[in-house]
Amino acid sequence: MILRGVAQAFAMDDATWRRHANPWSGWSRAATGLPLIALAVWSRVWLGWAALIPCVLVALWLWLNPRLFPAPRRFDGWMARGVLGERILVSFPDAIPKAHRRMARLLALAGLPGALVFAAGLWTLRLDWVVLGGALAALPKFWFIDRMGWLLADWRAAGRSEWEAP
C-alpha cells in the first residue's frame, strides 16, 4: 500500500502521528506543501542546479512538520480526526471495512490527474497549469481527510482504539 510506504519513509510512529494530529501540523502542511514544492522546483529558473537546495529544504520541512508541534490536548477537530483516521488506514489496513479502503483508493486516484497537470506545469513553467493542477490534486486530498474522519468515527463506534491493533 502506497500510504504505508509513505508513512514508513516519514518514520511515522505513534508519537509522530499524535503530534501530526495537532491542527497546526495538519493545516500548515496542507497550506504550504504544494506551494513550497512548486516554488522549489520553479527556482531552477533562477538557481540552476542550486535549486536542489530549496528542494531538499522542502523535503526536510515535509518530514519535520509532523514532529514540530506538540500532541493536541483533544483530538476532536476536523484535521485531527482526519489524521487519526489516516493512521488507522495505514496501520490496520486489513481491519478496515471495504467501503473505506475502496474510497481511499478512489480519492488517491482522483488526485492523480491534478498531480500530473501540476508536474507538467512545473516542467514547462506554466503557472496556470501549476495552479490548476495543485487545486485538482488538493481537492481530493481534502475529501480524503474528511473520509478518514468518517473512518475514525466508525472505528470508534465499533469500540476500537486508534492506538491499538484490533
PDB file of C-alpha atoms in Angstrom:
ATOM      1  CA  MET A   1       0.000   0.000   0.000  1.00  0.00           C
ATOM      2  CA  ILE A   2       1.367   3.375  -1.008  1.00  0.00           C
ATOM      3  CA  LEU A   3       0.251   5.149   2.180  1.00  0.00           C
ATOM      4  CA  ARG A   4       2.076   2.624   4.339  1.00  0.00           C
ATOM      5  CA  GLY A   5       5.251   3.167   2.295  1.00  0.00           C
ATOM      6  CA  VAL A   6       4.952   6.935   2.687  1.00  0.00           C
ATOM      7  CA  ALA A   7       4.368   6.581   6.435  1.00  0.00           C
ATOM      8  CA  GLN A   8       7.428   4.336   6.723  1.00  0.00           C
ATOM      9  CA  ALA A   9       9.531   6.782   4.696  1.00  0.00           C
ATOM     10  CA  PHE A  10       8.451   9.571   7.030  1.00  0.00           C
ATOM     11  CA  ALA A  11       9.074   7.302  10.084  1.00  0.00           C
ATOM     12  CA  MET A  12       5.583   7.918  11.424  1.00  0.00           C
ATOM     13  CA  ASP A  13       5.408   6.169  14.783  1.00  0.00           C
ATOM     14  CA  ASP A  14       2.555   6.626  17.285  1.00  0.00           C
ATOM     15  CA  ALA A  15       4.139   9.707  18.865  1.00  0.00           C
ATOM     16  CA  THR A  16       4.606  11.333  15.457  1.00  0.00           C
ATOM     17  CA  TRP A  17       1.002  10.579  14.451  1.00  0.00           C
ATOM     18  CA  ARG A  18      -0.208  12.165  17.718  1.00  0.00           C
ATOM     19  CA  ARG A  19       1.855  15.274  17.069  1.00  0.00           C
ATOM     20  CA  HIS A  20       0.723  15.411  13.437  1.00  0.00           C
ATOM     21  CA  ALA A  21      -2.898  15.366  14.660  1.00  0.00           C
ATOM     22  CA  ASN A  22      -2.244  18.848  16.047  1.00  0.00           C
ATOM     23  CA  PRO A  23      -4.234  21.165  13.755  1.00  0.00           C
ATOM     24  CA  TRP A  24      -1.172  23.415  13.387  1.00  0.00           C
ATOM     25  CA  SER A  25       0.718  20.485  11.884  1.00  0.00           C
ATOM     26  CA  GLY A  26      -2.004  19.275   9.556  1.00  0.00           C
ATOM     27  CA  TRP A  27      -3.083  22.710   8.338  1.00  0.00           C
ATOM     28  CA  SER A  28       0.421  24.148   7.954  1.00  0.00           C
ATOM     29  CA  ARG A  29       1.451  21.123   5.925  1.00  0.00           C
ATOM     30  CA  ALA A  30      -1.710  21.287   3.794  1.00  0.00           C
ATOM     31  CA  ALA A  31      -1.301  25.023   3.210  1.00  0.00           C
ATOM     32  CA  THR A  32       2.403  25.017   2.399  1.00  0.00           C
ATOM     33  CA  GLY A  33       3.197  21.629   0.846  1.00  0.00           C
ATOM     34  CA  LEU A  34       2.280  22.179  -2.799  1.00  0.00           C
ATOM     35  CA  PRO A  35       3.201  25.887  -2.929  1.00  0.00           C
ATOM     36  CA  LEU A  36       6.650  25.201  -1.467  1.00  0.00           C
ATOM     37  CA  ILE A  37       7.219  22.269  -3.816  1.00  0.00           C
ATOM     38  CA  ALA A  38       6.217  24.483  -6.750  1.00  0.00           C
ATOM     39  CA  LEU A  39       8.489  27.316  -5.643  1.00  0.00           C
ATOM     40  CA  ALA A  40      11.435  24.997  -5.014  1.00  0.00           C
ATOM     41  CA  VAL A  41      11.133  23.303  -8.420  1.00  0.00           C
ATOM     42  CA  TRP A  42      10.468  26.601 -10.210  1.00  0.00           C
ATOM     43  CA  SER A  43      13.591  28.082  -8.602  1.00  0.00           C
ATOM     44  CA  ARG A  44      15.638  26.118 -11.148  1.00  0.00           C
ATOM     45  CA  VAL A  45      14.969  29.066 -13.464  1.00  0.00           C
ATOM     46  CA  TRP A  46      16.942  31.397 -11.179  1.00  0.00           C
ATOM     47  CA  LEU A  47      19.260  28.995  -9.375  1.00  0.00           C
ATOM     48  CA  GLY A  48      20.050  26.264 -11.872  1.00  0.00           C
ATOM     49  CA  TRP A  49      21.331  23.153 -10.136  1.00  0.00           C
ATOM     50  CA  ALA A  50      21.422  25.073  -6.858  1.00  0.00           C
ATOM     51  CA  ALA A  51      17.620  24.665  -6.887  1.00  0.00           C
ATOM     52  CA  LEU A  52      18.322  21.278  -5.336  1.00  0.00           C
ATOM     53  CA  ILE A  53      18.894  23.155  -2.065  1.00  0.00           C
ATOM     54  CA  PRO A  54      15.322  24.507  -1.817  1.00  0.00           C
ATOM     55  CA  CYS A  55      14.029  21.091  -2.937  1.00  0.00           C
ATOM     56  CA  VAL A  56      15.911  19.415  -0.088  1.00  0.00           C
ATOM     57  CA  LEU A  57      14.667  22.093   2.331  1.00  0.00           C
ATOM     58  CA  VAL A  58      11.052  21.442   1.282  1.00  0.00           C
ATOM     59  CA  ALA A  59      11.550  17.692   1.750  1.00  0.00           C
ATOM     60  CA  LEU A  60      13.011  18.424   5.187  1.00  0.00           C
ATOM     61  CA  TRP A  61      10.007  20.645   6.026  1.00  0.00           C
ATOM     62  CA  LEU A  62       7.568  17.906   4.988  1.00  0.00           C
ATOM     63  CA  TRP A  63       9.446  15.370   7.130  1.00  0.00           C
ATOM     64  CA  LEU A  64       9.876  17.731  10.093  1.00  0.00           C
ATOM     65  CA  ASN A  65       6.359  19.187  10.138  1.00  0.00           C
ATOM     66  CA  PRO A  66       4.639  16.253  11.899  1.00  0.00           C
ATOM     67  CA  ARG A  67       7.294  16.443  14.605  1.00  0.00           C
ATOM     68  CA  LEU A  68       7.325  20.198  15.270  1.00  0.00           C
ATOM     69  CA  PHE A  69       4.067  20.596  17.129  1.00  0.00           C
ATOM     70  CA  PRO A  70       3.013  19.022  20.421  1.00  0.00           C
ATOM     71  CA  ALA A  71       0.241  16.452  20.502  1.00  0.00           C
ATOM     72  CA  PRO A  72      -3.063  18.269  20.963  1.00  0.00           C
ATOM     73  CA  ARG A  73      -4.947  18.026  24.235  1.00  0.00           C
ATOM     74  CA  ARG A  74      -8.040  16.980  22.291  1.00  0.00           C
ATOM     75  CA  PHE A  75      -8.405  15.005  19.084  1.00  0.00           C
ATOM     76  CA  ASP A  76     -11.903  16.131  18.090  1.00  0.00           C
ATOM     77  CA  GLY A  77     -11.067  18.757  15.442  1.00  0.00           C
ATOM     78  CA  TRP A  78     -11.650  18.019  11.763  1.00  0.00           C
ATOM     79  CA  MET A  79      -7.950  17.806  10.873  1.00  0.00           C
ATOM     80  CA  ALA A  80      -7.099  15.728  13.954  1.00  0.00           C
ATOM     81  CA  ARG A  81      -9.871  13.226  13.169  1.00  0.00           C
ATOM     82  CA  GLY A  82      -8.676  13.014   9.571  1.00  0.00           C
ATOM     83  CA  VAL A  83      -5.066  12.414  10.591  1.00  0.00           C
ATOM     84  CA  LEU A  84      -6.069   9.729  13.101  1.00  0.00           C
ATOM     85  CA  GLY A  85      -8.278   8.055  10.507  1.00  0.00           C
ATOM     86  CA  GLU A  86      -5.352   8.021   8.081  1.00  0.00           C
ATOM     87  CA  ARG A  87      -3.213   6.482  10.806  1.00  0.00           C
ATOM     88  CA  ILE A  88      -5.784   3.686  11.184  1.00  0.00           C
ATOM     89  CA  LEU A  89      -5.868   3.124   7.430  1.00  0.00           C
ATOM     90  CA  VAL A  90      -2.079   2.868   7.303  1.00  0.00           C
ATOM     91  CA  SER A  91      -1.643   0.788  10.452  1.00  0.00           C
ATOM     92  CA  PHE A  92      -4.554  -1.648  10.213  1.00  0.00           C
ATOM     93  CA  PRO A  93      -5.440  -1.947   6.507  1.00  0.00           C
ATOM     94  CA  ASP A  94      -6.825  -5.478   6.784  1.00  0.00           C
ATOM     95  CA  ALA A  95      -9.261  -4.429   9.528  1.00  0.00           C
ATOM     96  CA  ILE A  96     -10.694  -1.512   7.540  1.00  0.00           C
ATOM     97  CA  PRO A  97     -14.162  -2.012   6.032  1.00  0.00           C
ATOM     98  CA  LYS A  98     -14.031  -2.473   2.261  1.00  0.00           C
ATOM     99  CA  ALA A  99     -16.021   0.693   1.562  1.00  0.00           C
ATOM    100  CA  HIS A 100     -13.431   2.861   3.332  1.00  0.00           C
ATOM    101  CA  ARG A 101     -10.492   1.151   1.597  1.00  0.00           C
ATOM    102  CA  ARG A 102     -12.181   1.498  -1.791  1.00  0.00           C
ATOM    103  CA  MET A 103     -12.935   5.180  -1.242  1.00  0.00           C
ATOM    104  CA  ALA A 104      -9.374   5.871  -0.051  1.00  0.00           C
ATOM    105  CA  ARG A 105      -8.037   4.318  -3.271  1.00  0.00           C
ATOM    106  CA  LEU A 106     -10.552   6.202  -5.384  1.00  0.00           C
ATOM    107  CA  LEU A 107      -9.645   9.539  -3.803  1.00  0.00           C
ATOM    108  CA  ALA A 108      -5.929   8.837  -4.218  1.00  0.00           C
ATOM    109  CA  LEU A 109      -6.562   8.114  -7.899  1.00  0.00           C
ATOM    110  CA  ALA A 110      -8.766  11.215  -8.191  1.00  0.00           C
ATOM    111  CA  GLY A 111      -5.806  13.372  -7.195  1.00  0.00           C
ATOM    112  CA  LEU A 112      -3.520  11.818  -9.808  1.00  0.00           C
ATOM    113  CA  PRO A 113      -4.681  13.894 -12.819  1.00  0.00           C
ATOM    114  CA  GLY A 114      -4.159  17.077 -10.820  1.00  0.00           C
ATOM    115  CA  ALA A 115      -0.711  15.924  -9.739  1.00  0.00           C
ATOM    116  CA  LEU A 116       0.180  15.224 -13.373  1.00  0.00           C
ATOM    117  CA  VAL A 117      -1.024  18.669 -14.500  1.00  0.00           C
ATOM    118  CA  PHE A 118       0.896  20.207 -11.567  1.00  0.00           C
ATOM    119  CA  ALA A 119       4.078  18.337 -12.571  1.00  0.00           C
ATOM    120  CA  ALA A 120       3.618  19.222 -16.252  1.00  0.00           C
ATOM    121  CA  GLY A 121       3.178  22.860 -15.282  1.00  0.00           C
ATOM    122  CA  LEU A 122       6.408  22.776 -13.314  1.00  0.00           C
ATOM    123  CA  TRP A 123       8.218  21.063 -16.185  1.00  0.00           C
ATOM    124  CA  THR A 124       7.000  23.580 -18.781  1.00  0.00           C
ATOM    125  CA  LEU A 125       6.943  26.585 -16.420  1.00  0.00           C
ATOM    126  CA  ARG A 126       3.224  27.172 -16.962  1.00  0.00           C
ATOM    127  CA  LEU A 127       1.932  28.887 -13.834  1.00  0.00           C
ATOM    128  CA  ASP A 128      -1.702  28.367 -14.843  1.00  0.00           C
ATOM    129  CA  TRP A 129      -1.126  24.599 -15.045  1.00  0.00           C
ATOM    130  CA  VAL A 130       0.665  24.612 -11.689  1.00  0.00           C
ATOM    131  CA  VAL A 131      -2.237  26.409 -10.014  1.00  0.00           C
ATOM    132  CA  LEU A 132      -4.915  24.305 -11.723  1.00  0.00           C
ATOM    133  CA  GLY A 133      -3.053  21.053 -11.091  1.00  0.00           C
ATOM    134  CA  GLY A 134      -2.419  21.983  -7.467  1.00  0.00           C
ATOM    135  CA  ALA A 135      -6.115  22.701  -6.934  1.00  0.00           C
ATOM    136  CA  LEU A 136      -7.148  19.485  -8.698  1.00  0.00           C
ATOM    137  CA  ALA A 137      -4.689  17.496  -6.574  1.00  0.00           C
ATOM    138  CA  ALA A 138      -5.625  19.213  -3.296  1.00  0.00           C
ATOM    139  CA  LEU A 139      -9.408  18.855  -3.533  1.00  0.00           C
ATOM    140  CA  PRO A 140      -9.441  15.036  -3.444  1.00  0.00           C
ATOM    141  CA  LYS A 141      -6.869  15.178  -0.621  1.00  0.00           C
ATOM    142  CA  PHE A 142      -9.219  17.278   1.496  1.00  0.00           C
ATOM    143  CA  TRP A 143     -12.059  14.898   0.679  1.00  0.00           C
ATOM    144  CA  PHE A 144      -9.713  12.061   1.715  1.00  0.00           C
ATOM    145  CA  ILE A 145      -9.056  13.770   5.060  1.00  0.00           C
ATOM    146  CA  ASP A 146     -12.804  14.130   5.578  1.00  0.00           C
ATOM    147  CA  ARG A 147     -13.322  10.467   4.706  1.00  0.00           C
ATOM    148  CA  MET A 148     -10.624   9.474   7.201  1.00  0.00           C
ATOM    149  CA  GLY A 149     -12.580  11.332   9.892  1.00  0.00           C
ATOM    150  CA  TRP A 150     -15.559   9.150   8.979  1.00  0.00           C
ATOM    151  CA  LEU A 151     -13.337   6.057   9.191  1.00  0.00           C
ATOM    152  CA  LEU A 152     -12.218   7.130  12.666  1.00  0.00           C
ATOM    153  CA  ALA A 153     -15.844   7.597  13.785  1.00  0.00           C
ATOM    154  CA  ASP A 154     -16.783   4.129  12.503  1.00  0.00           C
ATOM    155  CA  TRP A 155     -13.690   2.638  14.132  1.00  0.00           C
ATOM    156  CA  ARG A 156     -14.509   4.185  17.497  1.00  0.00           C
ATOM    157  CA  ALA A 157     -18.211   3.244  17.189  1.00  0.00           C
ATOM    158  CA  ALA A 158     -17.057  -0.374  16.865  1.00  0.00           C
ATOM    159  CA  GLY A 159     -15.338   0.018  20.250  1.00  0.00           C
ATOM    160  CA  ARG A 160     -11.805   0.139  18.856  1.00  0.00           C
ATOM    161  CA  SER A 161      -8.952   2.407  19.833  1.00  0.00           C
ATOM    162  CA  GLU A 162      -6.977   4.129  17.116  1.00  0.00           C
ATOM    163  CA  TRP A 163      -3.793   3.313  19.035  1.00  0.00           C
ATOM    164  CA  GLU A 164      -4.203  -0.443  19.479  1.00  0.00           C
ATOM    165  CA  ALA A 165      -4.390  -3.249  16.945  1.00  0.00           C
ATOM    166  CA  PRO A 166      -7.896  -4.673  16.565  1.00  0.00           C
TER     167      PRO A 166
END
